[in-house]
PDB file of C-alpha atoms in Angstrom:
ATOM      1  CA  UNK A   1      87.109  95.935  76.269  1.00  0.00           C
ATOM      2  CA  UNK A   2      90.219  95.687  74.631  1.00  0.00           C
ATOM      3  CA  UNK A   3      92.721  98.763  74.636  1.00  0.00           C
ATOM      4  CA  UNK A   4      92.890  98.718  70.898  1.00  0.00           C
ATOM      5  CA  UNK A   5      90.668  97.543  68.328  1.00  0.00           C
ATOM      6  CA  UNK A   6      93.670  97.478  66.080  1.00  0.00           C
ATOM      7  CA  UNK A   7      95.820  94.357  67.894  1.00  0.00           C
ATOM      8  CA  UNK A   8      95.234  90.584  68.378  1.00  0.00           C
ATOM      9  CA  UNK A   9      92.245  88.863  66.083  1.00  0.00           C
ATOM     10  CA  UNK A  10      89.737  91.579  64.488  1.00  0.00           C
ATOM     11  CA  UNK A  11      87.200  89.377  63.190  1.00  0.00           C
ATOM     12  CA  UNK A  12      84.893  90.468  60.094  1.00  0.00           C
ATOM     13  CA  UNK A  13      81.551  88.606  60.277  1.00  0.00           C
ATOM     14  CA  UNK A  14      79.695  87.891  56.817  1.00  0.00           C
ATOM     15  CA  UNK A  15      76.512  90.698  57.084  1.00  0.00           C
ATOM     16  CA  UNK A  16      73.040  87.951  56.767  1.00  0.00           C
ATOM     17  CA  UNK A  17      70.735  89.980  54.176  1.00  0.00           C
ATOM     18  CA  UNK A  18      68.382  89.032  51.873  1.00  0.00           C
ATOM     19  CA  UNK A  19      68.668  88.991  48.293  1.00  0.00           C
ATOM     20  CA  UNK A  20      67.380  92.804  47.843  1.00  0.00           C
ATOM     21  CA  UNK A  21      69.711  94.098  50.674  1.00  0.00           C
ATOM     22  CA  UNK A  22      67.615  94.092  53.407  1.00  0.00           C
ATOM     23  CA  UNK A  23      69.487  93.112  56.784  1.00  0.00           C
ATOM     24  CA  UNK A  24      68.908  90.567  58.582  1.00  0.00           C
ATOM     25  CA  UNK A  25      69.029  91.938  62.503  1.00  0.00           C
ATOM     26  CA  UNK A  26      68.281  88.920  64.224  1.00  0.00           C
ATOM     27  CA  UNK A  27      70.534  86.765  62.380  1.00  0.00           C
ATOM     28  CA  UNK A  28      73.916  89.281  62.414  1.00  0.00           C
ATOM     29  CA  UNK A  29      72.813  89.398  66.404  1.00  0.00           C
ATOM     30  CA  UNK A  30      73.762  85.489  66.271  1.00  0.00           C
ATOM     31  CA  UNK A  31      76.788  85.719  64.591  1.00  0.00           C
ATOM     32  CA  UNK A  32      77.911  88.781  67.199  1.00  0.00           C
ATOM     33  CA  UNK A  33      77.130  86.782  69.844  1.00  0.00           C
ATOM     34  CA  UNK A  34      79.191  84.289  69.175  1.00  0.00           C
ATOM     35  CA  UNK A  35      82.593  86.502  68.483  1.00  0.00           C
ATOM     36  CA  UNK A  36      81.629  88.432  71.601  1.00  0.00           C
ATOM     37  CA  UNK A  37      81.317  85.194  73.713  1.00  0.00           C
ATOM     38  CA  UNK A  38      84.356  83.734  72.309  1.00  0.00           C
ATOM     39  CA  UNK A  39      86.533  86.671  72.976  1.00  0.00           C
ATOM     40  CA  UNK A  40      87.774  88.015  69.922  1.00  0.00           C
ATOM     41  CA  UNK A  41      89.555  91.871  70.158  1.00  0.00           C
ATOM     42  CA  UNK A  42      87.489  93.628  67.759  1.00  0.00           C
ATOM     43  CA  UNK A  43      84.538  93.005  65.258  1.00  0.00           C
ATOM     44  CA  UNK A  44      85.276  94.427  62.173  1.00  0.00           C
ATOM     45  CA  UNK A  45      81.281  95.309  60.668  1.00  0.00           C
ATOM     46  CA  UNK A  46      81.075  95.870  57.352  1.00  0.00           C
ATOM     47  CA  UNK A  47      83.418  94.767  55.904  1.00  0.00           C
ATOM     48  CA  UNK A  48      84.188  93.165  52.426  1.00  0.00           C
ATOM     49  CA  UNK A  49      82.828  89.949  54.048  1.00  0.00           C
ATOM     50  CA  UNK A  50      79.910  92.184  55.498  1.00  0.00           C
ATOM     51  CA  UNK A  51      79.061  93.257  51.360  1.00  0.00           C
ATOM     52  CA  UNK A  52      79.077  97.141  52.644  1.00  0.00           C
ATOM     53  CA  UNK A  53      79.832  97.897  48.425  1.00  0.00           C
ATOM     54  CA  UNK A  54      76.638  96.308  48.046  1.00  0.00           C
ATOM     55  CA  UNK A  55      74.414  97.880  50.851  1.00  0.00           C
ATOM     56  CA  UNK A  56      72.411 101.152  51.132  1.00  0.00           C
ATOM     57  CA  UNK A  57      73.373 103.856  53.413  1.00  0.00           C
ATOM     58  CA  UNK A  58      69.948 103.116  55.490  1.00  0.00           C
ATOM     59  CA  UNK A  59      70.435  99.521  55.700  1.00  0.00           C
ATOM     60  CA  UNK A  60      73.964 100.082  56.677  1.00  0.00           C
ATOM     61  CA  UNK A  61      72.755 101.953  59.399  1.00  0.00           C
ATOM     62  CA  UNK A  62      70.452  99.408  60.291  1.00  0.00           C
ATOM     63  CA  UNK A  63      73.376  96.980  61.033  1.00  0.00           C
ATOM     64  CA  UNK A  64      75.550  99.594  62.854  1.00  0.00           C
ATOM     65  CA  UNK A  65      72.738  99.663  65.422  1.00  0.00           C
ATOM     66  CA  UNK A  66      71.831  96.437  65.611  1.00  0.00           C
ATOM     67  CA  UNK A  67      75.629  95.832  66.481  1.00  0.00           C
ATOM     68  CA  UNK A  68      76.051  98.500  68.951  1.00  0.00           C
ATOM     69  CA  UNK A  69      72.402  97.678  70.761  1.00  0.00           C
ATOM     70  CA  UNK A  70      73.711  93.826  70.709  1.00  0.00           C
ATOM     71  CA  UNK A  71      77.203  94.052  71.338  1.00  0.00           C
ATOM     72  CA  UNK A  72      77.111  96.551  73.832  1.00  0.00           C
ATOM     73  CA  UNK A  73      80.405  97.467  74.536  1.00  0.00           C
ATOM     74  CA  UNK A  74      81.946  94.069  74.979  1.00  0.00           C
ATOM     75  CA  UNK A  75      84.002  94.298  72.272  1.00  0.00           C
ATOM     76  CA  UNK A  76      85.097  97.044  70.368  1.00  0.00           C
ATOM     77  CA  UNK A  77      83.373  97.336  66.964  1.00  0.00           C
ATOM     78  CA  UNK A  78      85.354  98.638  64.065  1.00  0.00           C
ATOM     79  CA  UNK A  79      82.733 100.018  60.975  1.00  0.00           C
ATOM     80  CA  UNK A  80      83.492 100.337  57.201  1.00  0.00           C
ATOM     81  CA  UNK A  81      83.100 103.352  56.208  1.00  0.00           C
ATOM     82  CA  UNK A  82      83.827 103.143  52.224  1.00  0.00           C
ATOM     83  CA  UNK A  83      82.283 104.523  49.282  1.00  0.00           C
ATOM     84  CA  UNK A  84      82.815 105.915  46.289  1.00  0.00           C
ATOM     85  CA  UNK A  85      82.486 109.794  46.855  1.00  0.00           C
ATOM     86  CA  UNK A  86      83.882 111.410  49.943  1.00  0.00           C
ATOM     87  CA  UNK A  87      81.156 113.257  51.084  1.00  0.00           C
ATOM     88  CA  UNK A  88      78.801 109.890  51.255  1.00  0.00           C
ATOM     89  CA  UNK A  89      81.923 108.190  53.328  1.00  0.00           C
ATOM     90  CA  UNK A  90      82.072 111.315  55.611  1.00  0.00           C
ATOM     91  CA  UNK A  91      78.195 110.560  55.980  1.00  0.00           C
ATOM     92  CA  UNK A  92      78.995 106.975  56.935  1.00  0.00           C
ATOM     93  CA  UNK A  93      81.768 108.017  59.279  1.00  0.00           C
ATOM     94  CA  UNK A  94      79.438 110.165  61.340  1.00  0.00           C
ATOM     95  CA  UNK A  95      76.755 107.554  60.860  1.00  0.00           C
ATOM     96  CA  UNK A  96      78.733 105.199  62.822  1.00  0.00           C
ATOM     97  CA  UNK A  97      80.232 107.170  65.359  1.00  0.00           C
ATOM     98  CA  UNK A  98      76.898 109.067  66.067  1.00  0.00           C
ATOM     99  CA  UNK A  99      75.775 104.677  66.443  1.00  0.00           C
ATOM    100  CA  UNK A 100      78.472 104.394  68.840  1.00  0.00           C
ATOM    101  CA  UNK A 101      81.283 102.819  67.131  1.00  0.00           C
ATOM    102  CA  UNK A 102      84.258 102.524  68.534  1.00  0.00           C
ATOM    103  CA  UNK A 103      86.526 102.956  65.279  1.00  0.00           C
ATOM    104  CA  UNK A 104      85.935 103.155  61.439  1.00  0.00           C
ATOM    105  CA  UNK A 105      87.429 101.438  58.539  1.00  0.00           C
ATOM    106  CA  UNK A 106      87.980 102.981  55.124  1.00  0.00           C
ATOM    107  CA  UNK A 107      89.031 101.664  51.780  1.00  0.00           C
ATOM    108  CA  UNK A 108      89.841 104.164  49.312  1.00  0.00           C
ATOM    109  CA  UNK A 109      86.788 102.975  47.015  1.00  0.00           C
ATOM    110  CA  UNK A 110      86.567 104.048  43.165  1.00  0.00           C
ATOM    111  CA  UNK A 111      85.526 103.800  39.638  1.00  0.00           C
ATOM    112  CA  UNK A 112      88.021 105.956  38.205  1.00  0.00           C
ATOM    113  CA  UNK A 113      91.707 105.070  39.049  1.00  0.00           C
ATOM    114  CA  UNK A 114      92.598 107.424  41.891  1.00  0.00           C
ATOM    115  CA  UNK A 115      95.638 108.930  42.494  1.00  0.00           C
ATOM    116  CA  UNK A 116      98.140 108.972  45.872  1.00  0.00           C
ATOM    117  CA  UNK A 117      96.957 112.854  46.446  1.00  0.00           C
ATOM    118  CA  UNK A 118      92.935 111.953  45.798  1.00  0.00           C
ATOM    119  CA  UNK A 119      93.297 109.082  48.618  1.00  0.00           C
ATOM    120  CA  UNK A 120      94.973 111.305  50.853  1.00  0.00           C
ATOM    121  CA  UNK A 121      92.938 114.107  50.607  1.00  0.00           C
ATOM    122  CA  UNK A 122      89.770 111.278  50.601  1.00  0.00           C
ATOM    123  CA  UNK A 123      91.147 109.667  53.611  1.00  0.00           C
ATOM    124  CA  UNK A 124      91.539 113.532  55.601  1.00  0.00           C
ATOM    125  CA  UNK A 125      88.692 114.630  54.566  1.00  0.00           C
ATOM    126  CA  UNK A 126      86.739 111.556  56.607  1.00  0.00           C
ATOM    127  CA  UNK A 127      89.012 111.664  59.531  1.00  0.00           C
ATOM    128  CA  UNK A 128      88.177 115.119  60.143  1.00  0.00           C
ATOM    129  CA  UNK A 129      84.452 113.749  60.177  1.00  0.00           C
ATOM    130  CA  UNK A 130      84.262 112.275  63.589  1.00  0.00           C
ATOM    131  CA  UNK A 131      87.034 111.551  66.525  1.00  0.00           C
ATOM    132  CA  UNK A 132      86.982 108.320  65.936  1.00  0.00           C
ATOM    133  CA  UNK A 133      90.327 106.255  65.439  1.00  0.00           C
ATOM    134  CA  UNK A 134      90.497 105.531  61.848  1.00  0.00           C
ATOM    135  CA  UNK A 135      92.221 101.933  60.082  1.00  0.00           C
ATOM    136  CA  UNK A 136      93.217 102.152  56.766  1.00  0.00           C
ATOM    137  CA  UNK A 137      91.915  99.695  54.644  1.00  0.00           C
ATOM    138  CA  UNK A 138      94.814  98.947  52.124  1.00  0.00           C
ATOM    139  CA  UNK A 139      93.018  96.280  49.631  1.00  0.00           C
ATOM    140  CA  UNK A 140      94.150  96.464  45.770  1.00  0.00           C
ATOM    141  CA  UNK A 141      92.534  93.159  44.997  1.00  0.00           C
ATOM    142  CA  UNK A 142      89.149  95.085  45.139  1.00  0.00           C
ATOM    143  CA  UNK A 143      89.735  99.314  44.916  1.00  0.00           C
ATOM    144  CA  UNK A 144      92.558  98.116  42.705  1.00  0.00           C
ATOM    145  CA  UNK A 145      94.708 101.134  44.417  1.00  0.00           C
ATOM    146  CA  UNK A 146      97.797 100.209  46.183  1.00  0.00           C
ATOM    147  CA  UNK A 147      99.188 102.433  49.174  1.00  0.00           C
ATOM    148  CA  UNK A 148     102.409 103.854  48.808  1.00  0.00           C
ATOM    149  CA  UNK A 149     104.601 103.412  51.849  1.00  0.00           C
ATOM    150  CA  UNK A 150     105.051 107.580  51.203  1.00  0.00           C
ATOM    151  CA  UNK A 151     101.206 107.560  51.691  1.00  0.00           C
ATOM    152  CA  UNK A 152     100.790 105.598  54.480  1.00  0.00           C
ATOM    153  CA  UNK A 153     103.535 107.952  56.263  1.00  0.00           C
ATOM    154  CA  UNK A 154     101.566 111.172  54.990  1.00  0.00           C
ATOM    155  CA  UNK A 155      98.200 109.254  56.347  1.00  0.00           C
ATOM    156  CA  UNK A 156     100.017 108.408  59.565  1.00  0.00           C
ATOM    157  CA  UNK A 157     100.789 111.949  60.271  1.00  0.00           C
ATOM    158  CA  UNK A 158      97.072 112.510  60.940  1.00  0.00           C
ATOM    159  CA  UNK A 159      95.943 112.102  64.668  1.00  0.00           C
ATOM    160  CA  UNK A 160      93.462 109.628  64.218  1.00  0.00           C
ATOM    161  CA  UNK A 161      94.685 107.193  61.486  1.00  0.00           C
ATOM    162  CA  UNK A 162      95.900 104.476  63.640  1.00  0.00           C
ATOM    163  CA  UNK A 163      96.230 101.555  61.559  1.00  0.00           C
ATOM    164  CA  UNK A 164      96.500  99.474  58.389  1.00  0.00           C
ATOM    165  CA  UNK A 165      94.953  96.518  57.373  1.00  0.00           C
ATOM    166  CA  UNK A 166      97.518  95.433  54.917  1.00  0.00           C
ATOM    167  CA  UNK A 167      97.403  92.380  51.774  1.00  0.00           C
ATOM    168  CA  UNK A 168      99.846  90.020  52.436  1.00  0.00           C
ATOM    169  CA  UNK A 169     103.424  91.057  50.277  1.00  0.00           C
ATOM    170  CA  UNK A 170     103.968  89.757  46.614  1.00  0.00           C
ATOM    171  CA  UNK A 171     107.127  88.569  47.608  1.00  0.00           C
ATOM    172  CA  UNK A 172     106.080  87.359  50.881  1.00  0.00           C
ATOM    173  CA  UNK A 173     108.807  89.103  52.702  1.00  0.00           C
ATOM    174  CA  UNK A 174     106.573  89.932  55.841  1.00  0.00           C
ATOM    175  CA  UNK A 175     109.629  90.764  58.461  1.00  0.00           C
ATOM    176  CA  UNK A 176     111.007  93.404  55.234  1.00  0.00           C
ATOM    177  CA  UNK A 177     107.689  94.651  54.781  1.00  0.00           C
ATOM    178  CA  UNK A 178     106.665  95.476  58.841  1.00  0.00           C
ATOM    179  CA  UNK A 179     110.253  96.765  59.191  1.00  0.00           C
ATOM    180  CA  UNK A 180     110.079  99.170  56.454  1.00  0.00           C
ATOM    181  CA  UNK A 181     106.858 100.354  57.817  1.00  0.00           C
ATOM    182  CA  UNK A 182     107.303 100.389  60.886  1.00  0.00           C
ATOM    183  CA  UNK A 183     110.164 102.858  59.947  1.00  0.00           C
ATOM    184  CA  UNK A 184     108.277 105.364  58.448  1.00  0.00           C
ATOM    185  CA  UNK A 185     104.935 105.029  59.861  1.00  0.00           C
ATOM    186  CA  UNK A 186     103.629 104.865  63.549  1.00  0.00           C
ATOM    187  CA  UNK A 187     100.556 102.621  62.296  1.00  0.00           C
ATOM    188  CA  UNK A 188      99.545  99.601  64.374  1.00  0.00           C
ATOM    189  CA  UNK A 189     100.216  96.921  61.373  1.00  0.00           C
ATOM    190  CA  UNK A 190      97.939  93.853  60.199  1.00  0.00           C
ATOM    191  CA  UNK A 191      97.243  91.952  57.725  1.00  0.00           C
ATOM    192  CA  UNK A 192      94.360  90.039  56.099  1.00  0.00           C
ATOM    193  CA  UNK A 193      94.677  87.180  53.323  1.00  0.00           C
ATOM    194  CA  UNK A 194      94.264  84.226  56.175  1.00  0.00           C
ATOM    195  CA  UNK A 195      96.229  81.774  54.326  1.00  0.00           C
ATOM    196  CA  UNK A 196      98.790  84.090  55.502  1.00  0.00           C
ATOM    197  CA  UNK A 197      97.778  85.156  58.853  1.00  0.00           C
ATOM    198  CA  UNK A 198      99.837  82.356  61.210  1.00  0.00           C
ATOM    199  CA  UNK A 199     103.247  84.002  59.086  1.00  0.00           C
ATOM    200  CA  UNK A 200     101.756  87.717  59.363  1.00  0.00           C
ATOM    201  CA  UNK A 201     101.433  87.249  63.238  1.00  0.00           C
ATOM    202  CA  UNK A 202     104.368  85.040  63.563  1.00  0.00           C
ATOM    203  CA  UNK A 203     106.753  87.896  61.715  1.00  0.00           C
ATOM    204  CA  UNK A 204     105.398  90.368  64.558  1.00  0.00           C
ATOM    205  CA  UNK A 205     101.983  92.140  62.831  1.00  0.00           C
ATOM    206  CA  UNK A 206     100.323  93.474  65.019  1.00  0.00           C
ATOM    207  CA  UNK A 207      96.405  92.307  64.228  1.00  0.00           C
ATOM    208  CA  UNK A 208      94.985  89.618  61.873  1.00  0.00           C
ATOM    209  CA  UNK A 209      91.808  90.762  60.635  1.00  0.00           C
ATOM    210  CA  UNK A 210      90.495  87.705  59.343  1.00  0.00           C
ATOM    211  CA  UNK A 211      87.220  86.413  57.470  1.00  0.00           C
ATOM    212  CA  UNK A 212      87.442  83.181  58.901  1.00  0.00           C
ATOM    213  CA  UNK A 213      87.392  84.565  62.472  1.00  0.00           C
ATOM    214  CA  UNK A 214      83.922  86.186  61.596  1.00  0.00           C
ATOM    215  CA  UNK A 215      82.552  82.862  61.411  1.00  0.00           C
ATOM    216  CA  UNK A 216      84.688  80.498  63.368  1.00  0.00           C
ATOM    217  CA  UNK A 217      86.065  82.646  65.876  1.00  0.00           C
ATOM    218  CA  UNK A 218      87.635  80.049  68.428  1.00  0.00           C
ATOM    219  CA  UNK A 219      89.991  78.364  65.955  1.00  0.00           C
ATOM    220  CA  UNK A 220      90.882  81.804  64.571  1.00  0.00           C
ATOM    221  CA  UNK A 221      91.620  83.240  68.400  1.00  0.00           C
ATOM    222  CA  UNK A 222      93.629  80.072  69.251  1.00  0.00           C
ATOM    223  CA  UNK A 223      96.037  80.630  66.552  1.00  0.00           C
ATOM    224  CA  UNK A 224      95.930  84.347  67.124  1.00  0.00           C
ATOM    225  CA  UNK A 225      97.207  83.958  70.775  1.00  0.00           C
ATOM    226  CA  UNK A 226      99.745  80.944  69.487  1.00  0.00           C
ATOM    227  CA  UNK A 227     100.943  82.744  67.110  1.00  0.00           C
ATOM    228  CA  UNK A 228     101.524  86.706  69.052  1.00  0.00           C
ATOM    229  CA  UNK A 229     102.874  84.309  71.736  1.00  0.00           C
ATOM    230  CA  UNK A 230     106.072  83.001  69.445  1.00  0.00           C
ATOM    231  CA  UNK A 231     104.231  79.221  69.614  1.00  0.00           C
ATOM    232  CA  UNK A 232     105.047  78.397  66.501  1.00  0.00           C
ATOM    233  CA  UNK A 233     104.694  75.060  66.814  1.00  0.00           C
ATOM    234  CA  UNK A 234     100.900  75.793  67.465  1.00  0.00           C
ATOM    235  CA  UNK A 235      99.883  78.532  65.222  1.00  0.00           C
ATOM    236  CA  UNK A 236     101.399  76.149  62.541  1.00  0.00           C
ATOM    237  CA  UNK A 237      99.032  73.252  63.539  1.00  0.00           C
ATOM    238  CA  UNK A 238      96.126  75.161  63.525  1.00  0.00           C
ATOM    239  CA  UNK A 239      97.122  76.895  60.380  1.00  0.00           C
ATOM    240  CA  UNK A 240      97.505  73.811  58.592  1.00  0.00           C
ATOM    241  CA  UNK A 241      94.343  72.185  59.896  1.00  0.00           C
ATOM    242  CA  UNK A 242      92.769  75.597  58.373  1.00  0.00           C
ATOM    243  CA  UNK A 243      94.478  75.125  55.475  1.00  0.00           C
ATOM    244  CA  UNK A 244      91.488  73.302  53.198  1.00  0.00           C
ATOM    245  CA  UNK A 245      89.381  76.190  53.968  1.00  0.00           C
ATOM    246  CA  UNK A 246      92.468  78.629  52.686  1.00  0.00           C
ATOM    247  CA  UNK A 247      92.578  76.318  49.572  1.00  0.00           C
ATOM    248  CA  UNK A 248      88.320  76.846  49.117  1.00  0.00           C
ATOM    249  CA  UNK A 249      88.788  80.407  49.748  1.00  0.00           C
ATOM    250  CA  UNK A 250      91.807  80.757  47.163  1.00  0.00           C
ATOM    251  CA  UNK A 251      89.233  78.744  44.463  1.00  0.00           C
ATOM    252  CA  UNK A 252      86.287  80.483  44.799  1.00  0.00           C
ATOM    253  CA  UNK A 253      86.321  83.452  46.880  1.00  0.00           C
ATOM    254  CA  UNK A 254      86.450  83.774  50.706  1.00  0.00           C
ATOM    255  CA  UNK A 255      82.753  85.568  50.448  1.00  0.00           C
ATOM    256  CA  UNK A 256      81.299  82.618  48.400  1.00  0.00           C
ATOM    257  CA  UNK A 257      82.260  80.043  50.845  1.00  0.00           C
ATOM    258  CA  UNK A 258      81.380  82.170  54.136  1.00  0.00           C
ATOM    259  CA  UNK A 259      77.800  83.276  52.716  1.00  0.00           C
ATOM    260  CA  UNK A 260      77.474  79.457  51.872  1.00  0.00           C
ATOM    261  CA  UNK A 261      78.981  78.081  55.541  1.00  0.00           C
ATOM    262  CA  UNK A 262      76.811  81.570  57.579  1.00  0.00           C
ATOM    263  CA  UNK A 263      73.537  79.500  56.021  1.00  0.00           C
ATOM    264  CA  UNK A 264      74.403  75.943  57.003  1.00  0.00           C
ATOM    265  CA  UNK A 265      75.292  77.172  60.820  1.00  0.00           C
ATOM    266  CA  UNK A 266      73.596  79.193  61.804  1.00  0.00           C
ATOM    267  CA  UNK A 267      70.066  77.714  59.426  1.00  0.00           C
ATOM    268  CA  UNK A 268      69.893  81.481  58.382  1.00  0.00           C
ATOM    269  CA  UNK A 269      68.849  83.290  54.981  1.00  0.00           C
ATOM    270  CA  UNK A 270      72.594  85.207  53.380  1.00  0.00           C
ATOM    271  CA  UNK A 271      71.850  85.866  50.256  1.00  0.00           C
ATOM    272  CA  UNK A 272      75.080  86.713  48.104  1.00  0.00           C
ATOM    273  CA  UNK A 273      74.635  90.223  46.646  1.00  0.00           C
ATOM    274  CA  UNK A 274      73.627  89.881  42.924  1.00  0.00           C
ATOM    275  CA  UNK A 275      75.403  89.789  40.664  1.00  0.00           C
ATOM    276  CA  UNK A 276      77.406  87.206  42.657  1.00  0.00           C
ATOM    277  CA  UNK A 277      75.761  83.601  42.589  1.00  0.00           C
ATOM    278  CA  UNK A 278      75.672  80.640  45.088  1.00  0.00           C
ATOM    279  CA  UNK A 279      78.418  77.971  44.519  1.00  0.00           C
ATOM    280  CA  UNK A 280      77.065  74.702  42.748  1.00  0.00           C
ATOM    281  CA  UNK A 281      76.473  71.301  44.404  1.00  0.00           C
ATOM    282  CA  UNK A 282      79.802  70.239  43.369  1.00  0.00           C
ATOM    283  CA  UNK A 283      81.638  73.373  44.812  1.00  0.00           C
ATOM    284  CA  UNK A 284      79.337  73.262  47.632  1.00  0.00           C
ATOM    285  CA  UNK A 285      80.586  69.654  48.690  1.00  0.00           C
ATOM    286  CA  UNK A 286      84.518  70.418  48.441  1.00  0.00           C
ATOM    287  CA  UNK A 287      83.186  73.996  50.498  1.00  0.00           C
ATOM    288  CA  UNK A 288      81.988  71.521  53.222  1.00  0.00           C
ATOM    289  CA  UNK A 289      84.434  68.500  53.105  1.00  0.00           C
ATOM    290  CA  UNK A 290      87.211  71.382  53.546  1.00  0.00           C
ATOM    291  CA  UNK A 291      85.076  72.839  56.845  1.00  0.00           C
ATOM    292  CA  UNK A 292      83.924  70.587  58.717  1.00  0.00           C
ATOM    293  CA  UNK A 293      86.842  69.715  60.975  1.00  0.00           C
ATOM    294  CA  UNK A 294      86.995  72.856  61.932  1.00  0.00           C
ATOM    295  CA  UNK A 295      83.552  73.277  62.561  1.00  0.00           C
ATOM    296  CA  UNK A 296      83.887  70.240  64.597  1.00  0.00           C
ATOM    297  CA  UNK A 297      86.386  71.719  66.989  1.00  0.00           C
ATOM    298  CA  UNK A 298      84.013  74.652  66.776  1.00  0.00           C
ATOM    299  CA  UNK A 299      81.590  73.062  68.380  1.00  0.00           C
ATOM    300  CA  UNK A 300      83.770  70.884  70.526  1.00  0.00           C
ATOM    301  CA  UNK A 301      85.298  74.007  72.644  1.00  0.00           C
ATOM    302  CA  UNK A 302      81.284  75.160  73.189  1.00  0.00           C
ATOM    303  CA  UNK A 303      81.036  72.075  75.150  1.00  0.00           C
TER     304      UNK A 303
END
């Protein structure tokens, strides 16, 4: 097992359910197996790509043990733990750790605009759930809150916040941004938004936890290592052979395409959580025209 499930590639496998909710255990079992076997440093379950806003607290469960039964300490397995009230995301925490988790990941979840104090007193009130080592999950494109750097040094202050999974920067200043927190924060830093994961990595982050790498986890953990090694040269050519699947992501949502590619690999059900729909034949053709060279090499390093 890794010594952190906070450094090198976490990858966040899509969650195979049915169009009600109900988890598919055999079919999440396949897609584990394959980021155990190809070595990834930590599976990040339920995440946005694993549709934990759209799941019930039962069937969550349901995957947490599946995942713990299957992956069985091979890898470290990082849980989401968001909701919308605290005291249902404190239930979560314990859920998972009471599983056997290894660490939990929480986005500050809402309906009403929260405020810096209402995260931070949302995000203490869950670490002091369970000893588990805690990632925050800083992701405005969905809570549609946005850390402040005072914040994350208020969070960090707490024993067992660890990390951040961070957007990538407006201004795509990565070095300014890691400095700045790594001057005020002790967090393990990294960043998801693959289109920008071979610059995160490159610019010293410290983890890429990546959608991609939940499905294709070889390509992912080849740039990963390129990449954390100063290979620029490398992380660059892998990054632009990934770079179709970026573009397909940017058009129509990383979860559309991945729900859409889970099915055609793996010849599983992954239903997209109403109210989100399938992609179109169309859509579904520039989805696989943009994929399959990597699914190629995919399947070329199993040989």
């Amino acid at each position: 097992m890794s010594s952190s499930p906070f450094r090198g590639l976490s990858a966040f496998p899509p969650t195979p359910a049915g169009l009600y909710g109900r988890v598919d255990i055999e079919a999440l079992g396949r897609l584990l197996e394959r980021l155990c076997d190809a070595g990834v440093a930590s599976i990040g379950l339920l995440g946005s790509t694993g549709i934990y806003a759209y799941l019930t607290r039962e069937e969550r469960l349901r995957a947490v043990n599946a995942a713990v039964e299957c992956v069985n300490g091979r890898v470290p397995l990082v849980v989401g733990a968001g909701a919308l009230r605290t005291d249902c995301a404190v239930d979560l925490a314990r859920d998972a750790e009471a599983a056997g988790a290894d660490a939990l990941l929480l986005a500050p979840v809402s309906y009403t605009p929260l405020t810096q104090e209402e995260v931070y007193q949302h995000f203490l009130a869950v670490a002091k759930a369970t000893r588990l080592p805690l990632c925050i999950y800083n992701n405005p494109g969905t809570t549609h809150f946005t850390f402040s750097r005072e914040l994350l040094q208020r969070l960090s202050d707490i024993g067992t916040i660890r990390a951040v999974k961070m957007p990538l920067p407006a201004d795509g200043d990565l070095r300014g941004e890691l400095a700045l927190l790594r001057e005020k924060t002790r967090l393990a830093i990294g960043y998801s938004g693959d289109w920008g994961a071979a610059e995160a990595l490159l610019s010293g982050a410290d983890a890429w936890y990546s959608v991609i790498g939940g499905l294709l986890p070889r390509t992912a953990l080849a740039l990963t290592k390129a990449a954390m090694a100063g290979n620029d040269g490398e992380a660059r050519r892998l990054d632009g052979l990934l770079r179709p699947l970026w573009d397909v992501f940017n058009a129509y949502g990383s979860i559309r395409v991945v729900y859409m590619l889970v099915q055609h690999l793996l010849d599983v059900r992954a239903d997209l959580p109403r109210p989100l729909l399938p992609l179109g034949p169309a859509d579904r053709q520039r989805v696989f025209d943009a994929a399959s060279p990597v699914i190629d090499l995919e399947r070329q390093s199993l040989l």
